Short mmCIF file of N, CA and C in Angstrom, two decimals:
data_model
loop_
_atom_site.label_atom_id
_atom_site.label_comp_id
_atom_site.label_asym_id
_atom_site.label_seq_id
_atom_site.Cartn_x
_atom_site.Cartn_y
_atom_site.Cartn_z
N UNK A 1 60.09 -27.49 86.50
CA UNK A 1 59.87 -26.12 86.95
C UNK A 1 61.10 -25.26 86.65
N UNK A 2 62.45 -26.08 87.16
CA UNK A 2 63.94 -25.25 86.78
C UNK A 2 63.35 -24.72 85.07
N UNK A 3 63.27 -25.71 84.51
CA UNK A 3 63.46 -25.18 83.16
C UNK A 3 62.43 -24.26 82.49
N UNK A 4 61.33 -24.68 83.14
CA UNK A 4 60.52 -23.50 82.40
C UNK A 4 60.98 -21.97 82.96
N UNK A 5 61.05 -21.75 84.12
CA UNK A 5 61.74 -20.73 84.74
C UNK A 5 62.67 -20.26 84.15
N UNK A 6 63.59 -20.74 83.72
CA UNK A 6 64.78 -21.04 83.03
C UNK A 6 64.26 -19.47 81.49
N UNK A 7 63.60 -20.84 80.92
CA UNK A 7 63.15 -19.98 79.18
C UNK A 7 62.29 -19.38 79.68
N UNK A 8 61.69 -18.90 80.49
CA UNK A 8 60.23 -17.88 80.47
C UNK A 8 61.76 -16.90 80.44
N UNK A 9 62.56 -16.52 81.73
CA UNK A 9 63.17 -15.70 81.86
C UNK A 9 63.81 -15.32 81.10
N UNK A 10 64.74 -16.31 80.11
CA UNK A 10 65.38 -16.11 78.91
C UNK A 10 64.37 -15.70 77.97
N UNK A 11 63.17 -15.69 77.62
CA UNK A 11 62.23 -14.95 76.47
C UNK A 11 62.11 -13.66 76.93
N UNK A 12 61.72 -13.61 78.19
CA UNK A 12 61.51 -12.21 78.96
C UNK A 12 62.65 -11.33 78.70
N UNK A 13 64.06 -11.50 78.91
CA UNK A 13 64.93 -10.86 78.45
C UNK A 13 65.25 -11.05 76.87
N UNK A 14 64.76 -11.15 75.83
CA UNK A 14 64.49 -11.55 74.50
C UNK A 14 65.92 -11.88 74.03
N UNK A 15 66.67 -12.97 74.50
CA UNK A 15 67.33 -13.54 74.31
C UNK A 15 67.78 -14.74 73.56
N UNK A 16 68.41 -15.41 73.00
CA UNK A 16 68.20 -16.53 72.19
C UNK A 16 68.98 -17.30 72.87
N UNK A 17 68.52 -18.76 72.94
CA UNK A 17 70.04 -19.60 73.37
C UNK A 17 71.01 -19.60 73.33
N UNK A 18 71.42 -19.24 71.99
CA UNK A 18 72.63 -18.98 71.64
C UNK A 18 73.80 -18.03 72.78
N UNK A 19 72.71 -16.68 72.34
CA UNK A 19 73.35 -16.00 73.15
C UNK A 19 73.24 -15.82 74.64
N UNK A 20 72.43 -16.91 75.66
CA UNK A 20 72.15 -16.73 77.01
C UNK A 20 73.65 -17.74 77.13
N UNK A 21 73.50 -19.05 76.07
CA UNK A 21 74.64 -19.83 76.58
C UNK A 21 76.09 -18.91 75.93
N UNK A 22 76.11 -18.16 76.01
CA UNK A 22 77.84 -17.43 75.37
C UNK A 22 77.93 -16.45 76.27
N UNK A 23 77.06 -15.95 76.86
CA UNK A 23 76.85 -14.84 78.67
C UNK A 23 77.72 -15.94 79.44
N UNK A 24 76.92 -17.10 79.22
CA UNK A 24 77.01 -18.05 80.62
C UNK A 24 78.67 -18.87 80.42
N UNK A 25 78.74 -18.72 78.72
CA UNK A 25 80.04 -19.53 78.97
C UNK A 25 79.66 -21.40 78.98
N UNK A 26 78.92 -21.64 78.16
CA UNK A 26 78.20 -22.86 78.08
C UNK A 26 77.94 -23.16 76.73
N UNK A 27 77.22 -24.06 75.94
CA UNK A 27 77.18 -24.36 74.72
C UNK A 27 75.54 -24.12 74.82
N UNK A 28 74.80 -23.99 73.45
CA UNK A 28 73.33 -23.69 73.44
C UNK A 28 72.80 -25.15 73.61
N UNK A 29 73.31 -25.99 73.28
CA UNK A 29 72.82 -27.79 73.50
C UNK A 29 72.57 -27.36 75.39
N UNK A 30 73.65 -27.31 75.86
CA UNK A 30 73.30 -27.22 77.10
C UNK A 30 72.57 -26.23 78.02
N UNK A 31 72.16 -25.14 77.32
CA UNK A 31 70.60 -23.96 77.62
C UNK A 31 69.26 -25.27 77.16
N UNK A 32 69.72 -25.71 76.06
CA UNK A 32 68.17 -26.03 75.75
C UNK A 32 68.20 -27.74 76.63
N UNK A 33 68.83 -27.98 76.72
CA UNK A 33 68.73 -29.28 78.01
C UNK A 33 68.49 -29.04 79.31
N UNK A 34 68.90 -28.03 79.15
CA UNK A 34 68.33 -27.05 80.68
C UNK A 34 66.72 -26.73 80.84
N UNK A 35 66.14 -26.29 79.75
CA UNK A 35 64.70 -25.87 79.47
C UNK A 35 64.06 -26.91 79.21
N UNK A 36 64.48 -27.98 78.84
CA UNK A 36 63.41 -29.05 78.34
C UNK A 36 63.73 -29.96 79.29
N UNK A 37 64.50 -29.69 80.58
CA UNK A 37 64.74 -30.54 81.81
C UNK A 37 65.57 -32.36 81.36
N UNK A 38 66.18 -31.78 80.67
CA UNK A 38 67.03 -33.48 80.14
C UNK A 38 67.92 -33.49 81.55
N UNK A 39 68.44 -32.48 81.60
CA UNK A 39 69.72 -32.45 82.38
C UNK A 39 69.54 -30.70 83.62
N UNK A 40 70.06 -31.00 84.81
CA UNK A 40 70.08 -29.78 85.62
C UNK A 40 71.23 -28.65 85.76
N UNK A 41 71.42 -27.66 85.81
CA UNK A 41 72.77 -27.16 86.05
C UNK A 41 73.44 -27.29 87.60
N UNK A 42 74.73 -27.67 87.54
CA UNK A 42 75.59 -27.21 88.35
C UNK A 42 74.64 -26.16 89.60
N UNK A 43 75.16 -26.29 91.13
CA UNK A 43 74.56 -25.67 91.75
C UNK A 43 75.36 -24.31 91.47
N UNK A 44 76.79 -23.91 91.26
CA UNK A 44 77.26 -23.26 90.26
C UNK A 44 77.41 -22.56 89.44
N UNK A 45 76.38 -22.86 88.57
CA UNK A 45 75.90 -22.36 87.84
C UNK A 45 74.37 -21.99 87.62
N UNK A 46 73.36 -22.93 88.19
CA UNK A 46 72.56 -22.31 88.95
C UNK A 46 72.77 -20.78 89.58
N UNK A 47 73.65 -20.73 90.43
CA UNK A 47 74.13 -19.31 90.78
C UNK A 47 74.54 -18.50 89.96
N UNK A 48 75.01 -18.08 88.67
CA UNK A 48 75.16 -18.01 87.80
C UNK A 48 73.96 -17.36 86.98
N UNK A 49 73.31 -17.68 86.73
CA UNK A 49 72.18 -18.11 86.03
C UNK A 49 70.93 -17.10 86.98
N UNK A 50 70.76 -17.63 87.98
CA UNK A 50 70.36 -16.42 89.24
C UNK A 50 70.87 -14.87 88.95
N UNK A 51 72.00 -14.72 89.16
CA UNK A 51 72.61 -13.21 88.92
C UNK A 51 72.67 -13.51 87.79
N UNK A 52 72.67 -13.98 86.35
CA UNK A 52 72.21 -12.79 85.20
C UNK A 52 71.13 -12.50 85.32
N UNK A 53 70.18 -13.14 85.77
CA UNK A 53 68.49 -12.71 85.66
C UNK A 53 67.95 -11.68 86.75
N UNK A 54 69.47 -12.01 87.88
CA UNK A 54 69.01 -10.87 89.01
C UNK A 54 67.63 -10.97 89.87
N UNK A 55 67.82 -12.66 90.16
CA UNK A 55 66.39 -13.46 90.93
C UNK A 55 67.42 -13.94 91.56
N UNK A 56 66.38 -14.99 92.41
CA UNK A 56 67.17 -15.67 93.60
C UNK A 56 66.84 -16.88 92.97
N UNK A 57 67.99 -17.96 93.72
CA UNK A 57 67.57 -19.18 92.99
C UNK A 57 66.20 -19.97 93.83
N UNK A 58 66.17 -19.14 94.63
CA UNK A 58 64.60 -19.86 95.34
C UNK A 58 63.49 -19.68 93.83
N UNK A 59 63.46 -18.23 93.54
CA UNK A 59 62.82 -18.06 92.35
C UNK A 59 63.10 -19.33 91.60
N UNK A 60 64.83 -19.13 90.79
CA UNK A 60 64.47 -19.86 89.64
C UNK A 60 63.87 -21.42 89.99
N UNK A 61 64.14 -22.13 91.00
CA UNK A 61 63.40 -23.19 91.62
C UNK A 61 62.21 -23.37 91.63
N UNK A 62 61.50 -22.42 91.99
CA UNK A 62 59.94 -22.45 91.92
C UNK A 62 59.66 -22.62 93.31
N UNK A 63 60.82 -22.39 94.26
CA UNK A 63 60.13 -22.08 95.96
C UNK A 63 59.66 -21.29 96.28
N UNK A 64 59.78 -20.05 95.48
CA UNK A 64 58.93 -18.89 96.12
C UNK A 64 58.78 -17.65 94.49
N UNK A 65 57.12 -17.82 94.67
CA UNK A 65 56.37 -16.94 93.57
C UNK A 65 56.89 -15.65 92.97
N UNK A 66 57.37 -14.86 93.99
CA UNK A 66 58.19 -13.25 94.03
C UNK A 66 59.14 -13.67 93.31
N UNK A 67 58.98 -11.86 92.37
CA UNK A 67 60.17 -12.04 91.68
C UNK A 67 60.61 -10.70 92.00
N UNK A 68 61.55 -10.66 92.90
CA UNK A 68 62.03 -9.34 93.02
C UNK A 68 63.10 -8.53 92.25
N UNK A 69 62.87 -7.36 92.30
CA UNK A 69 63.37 -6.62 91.23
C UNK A 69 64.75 -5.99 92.01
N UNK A 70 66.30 -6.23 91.74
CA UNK A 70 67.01 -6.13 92.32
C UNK A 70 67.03 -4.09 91.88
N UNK A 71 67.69 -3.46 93.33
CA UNK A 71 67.72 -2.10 92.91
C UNK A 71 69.38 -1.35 93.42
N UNK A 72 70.26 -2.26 93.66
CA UNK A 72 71.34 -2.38 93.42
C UNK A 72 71.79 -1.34 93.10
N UNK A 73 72.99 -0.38 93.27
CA UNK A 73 72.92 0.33 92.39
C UNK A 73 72.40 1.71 91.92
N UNK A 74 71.24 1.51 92.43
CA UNK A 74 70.11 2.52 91.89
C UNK A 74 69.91 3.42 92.97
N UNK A 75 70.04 4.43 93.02
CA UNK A 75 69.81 5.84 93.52
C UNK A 75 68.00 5.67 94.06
N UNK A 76 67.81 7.00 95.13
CA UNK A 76 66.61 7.07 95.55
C UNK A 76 65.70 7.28 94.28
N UNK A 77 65.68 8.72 93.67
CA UNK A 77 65.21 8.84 92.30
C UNK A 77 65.17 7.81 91.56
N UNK A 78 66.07 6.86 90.89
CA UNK A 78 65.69 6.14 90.26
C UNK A 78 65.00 4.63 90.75
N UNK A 79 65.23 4.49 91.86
CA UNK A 79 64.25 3.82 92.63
C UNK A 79 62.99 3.96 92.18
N UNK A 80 62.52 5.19 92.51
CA UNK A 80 60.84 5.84 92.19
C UNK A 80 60.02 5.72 90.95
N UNK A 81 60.93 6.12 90.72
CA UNK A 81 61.02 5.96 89.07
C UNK A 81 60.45 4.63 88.12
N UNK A 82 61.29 3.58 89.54
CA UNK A 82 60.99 1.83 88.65
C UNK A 82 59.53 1.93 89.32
N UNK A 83 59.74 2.41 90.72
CA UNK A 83 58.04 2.41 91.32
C UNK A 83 56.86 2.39 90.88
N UNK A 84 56.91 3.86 89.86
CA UNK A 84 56.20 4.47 88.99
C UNK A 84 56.01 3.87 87.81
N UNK A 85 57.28 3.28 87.38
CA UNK A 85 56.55 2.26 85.98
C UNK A 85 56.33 0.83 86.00
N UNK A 86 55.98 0.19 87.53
CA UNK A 86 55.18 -0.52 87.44
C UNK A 86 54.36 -0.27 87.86
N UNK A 87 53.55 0.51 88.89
CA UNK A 87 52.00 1.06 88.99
C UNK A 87 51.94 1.12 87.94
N UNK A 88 52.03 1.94 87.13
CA UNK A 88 51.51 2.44 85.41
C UNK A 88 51.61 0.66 84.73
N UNK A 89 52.15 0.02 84.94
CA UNK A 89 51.92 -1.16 84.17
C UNK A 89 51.17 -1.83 84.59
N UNK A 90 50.97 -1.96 85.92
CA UNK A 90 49.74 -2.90 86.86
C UNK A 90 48.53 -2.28 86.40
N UNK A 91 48.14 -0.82 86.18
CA UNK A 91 46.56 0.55 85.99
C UNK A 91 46.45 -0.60 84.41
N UNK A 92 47.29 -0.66 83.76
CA UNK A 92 46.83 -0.80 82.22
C UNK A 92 46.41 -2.37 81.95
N UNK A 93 46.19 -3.35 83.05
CA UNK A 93 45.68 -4.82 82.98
C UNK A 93 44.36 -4.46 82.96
#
Protein backbone atom coordinates (compact mmCIF):
# COMPACT_ATOMS: atom_id res chain seq x y z
CA UNK A 1 0.00 0.00 0.00
CA UNK A 2 3.19 2.41 1.19
CA UNK A 3 4.35 2.02 -2.25
CA UNK A 4 1.68 2.34 -4.44
CA UNK A 5 0.76 5.52 -2.53
CA UNK A 6 4.16 6.32 -2.84
CA UNK A 7 4.13 6.38 -7.16
CA UNK A 8 0.43 7.22 -7.59
CA UNK A 9 1.57 10.49 -5.74
CA UNK A 10 4.84 10.78 -7.45
CA UNK A 11 2.90 10.42 -11.10
CA UNK A 12 0.31 12.81 -9.79
CA UNK A 13 2.94 15.37 -9.26
CA UNK A 14 4.54 14.29 -12.80
CA UNK A 15 7.65 13.58 -11.43
CA UNK A 16 10.29 11.04 -12.30
CA UNK A 17 12.33 9.06 -9.83
CA UNK A 18 15.05 10.52 -10.54
CA UNK A 19 14.00 13.64 -9.62
CA UNK A 20 11.55 12.77 -6.44
CA UNK A 21 14.84 10.90 -5.15
CA UNK A 22 17.25 14.28 -5.58
CA UNK A 23 14.12 16.49 -3.62
CA UNK A 24 14.45 13.75 -1.06
CA UNK A 25 18.19 13.49 -1.04
CA UNK A 26 18.15 9.64 -1.76
CA UNK A 27 19.27 7.63 -4.80
CA UNK A 28 16.39 6.62 -7.56
CA UNK A 29 17.28 2.67 -6.74
CA UNK A 30 15.92 3.64 -3.47
CA UNK A 31 12.36 5.59 -4.79
CA UNK A 32 11.83 2.59 -6.90
CA UNK A 33 12.38 0.01 -3.90
CA UNK A 34 10.13 2.07 -2.19
CA UNK A 35 7.24 1.62 -4.93
CA UNK A 36 7.71 -1.88 -5.68
CA UNK A 37 7.78 -2.47 -1.72
CA UNK A 38 11.40 -4.37 -1.66
CA UNK A 39 12.32 -2.19 1.12
CA UNK A 40 10.32 0.62 3.54
CA UNK A 41 11.52 4.11 4.33
CA UNK A 42 12.87 5.36 7.47
CA UNK A 43 10.02 6.59 9.76
CA UNK A 44 12.14 9.77 8.88
CA UNK A 45 11.77 9.88 5.99
CA UNK A 46 8.47 8.68 5.70
CA UNK A 47 7.99 12.18 7.25
CA UNK A 48 9.73 13.56 4.66
CA UNK A 49 8.06 12.16 1.97
CA UNK A 50 4.56 13.22 3.76
CA UNK A 51 5.53 17.02 3.58
CA UNK A 52 6.69 16.98 -0.01
CA UNK A 53 3.36 15.60 -1.02
CA UNK A 54 1.71 17.74 1.75
CA UNK A 55 -0.47 14.46 3.07
CA UNK A 56 -0.26 12.94 6.27
CA UNK A 57 1.49 9.84 6.70
CA UNK A 58 -1.80 8.20 7.84
CA UNK A 59 -2.56 8.94 4.07
CA UNK A 60 0.60 7.75 2.69
CA UNK A 61 -0.07 4.42 4.83
CA UNK A 62 -3.33 3.75 3.62
CA UNK A 63 -5.07 4.44 7.22
CA UNK A 64 -7.20 6.89 6.16
CA UNK A 65 -8.85 7.48 2.45
CA UNK A 66 -8.75 11.61 2.69
CA UNK A 67 -6.47 13.34 1.05
CA UNK A 68 -6.39 16.65 2.33
CA UNK A 69 -5.38 19.54 0.60
CA UNK A 70 -2.98 21.51 2.84
CA UNK A 71 -3.97 25.52 2.69
CA UNK A 72 -1.08 26.74 4.59
CA UNK A 73 -0.20 29.77 3.63
CA UNK A 74 -3.04 30.63 1.61
CA UNK A 75 -5.11 33.66 2.17
CA UNK A 76 -9.07 33.65 2.49
CA UNK A 77 -9.40 34.48 -1.37
CA UNK A 78 -7.21 32.07 -2.38
CA UNK A 79 -8.70 29.54 -0.26
CA UNK A 80 -12.02 30.00 -2.42
CA UNK A 81 -10.53 29.96 -5.17
CA UNK A 82 -9.01 26.13 -4.59
CA UNK A 83 -12.84 25.68 -3.45
CA UNK A 84 -14.03 26.67 -6.72
CA UNK A 85 -11.69 24.58 -8.77
CA UNK A 86 -12.56 21.59 -7.32
CA UNK A 87 -16.42 21.88 -7.51
CA UNK A 88 -15.71 22.70 -11.23
CA UNK A 89 -13.64 19.48 -11.34
CA UNK A 90 -16.06 17.21 -9.35
CA UNK A 91 -19.47 19.04 -12.14
CA UNK A 92 -17.15 17.64 -15.10
CA UNK A 93 -17.12 13.57 -13.91
Amino acid sequence: MLGENIQKLRKSFSISQVEFAKALGVSKQCVSNWENAYIQPSLDMLIKIADYFKVSTDFLLGRCKDNPISTDGLNDKEIAHIKLLIQDLLTKK
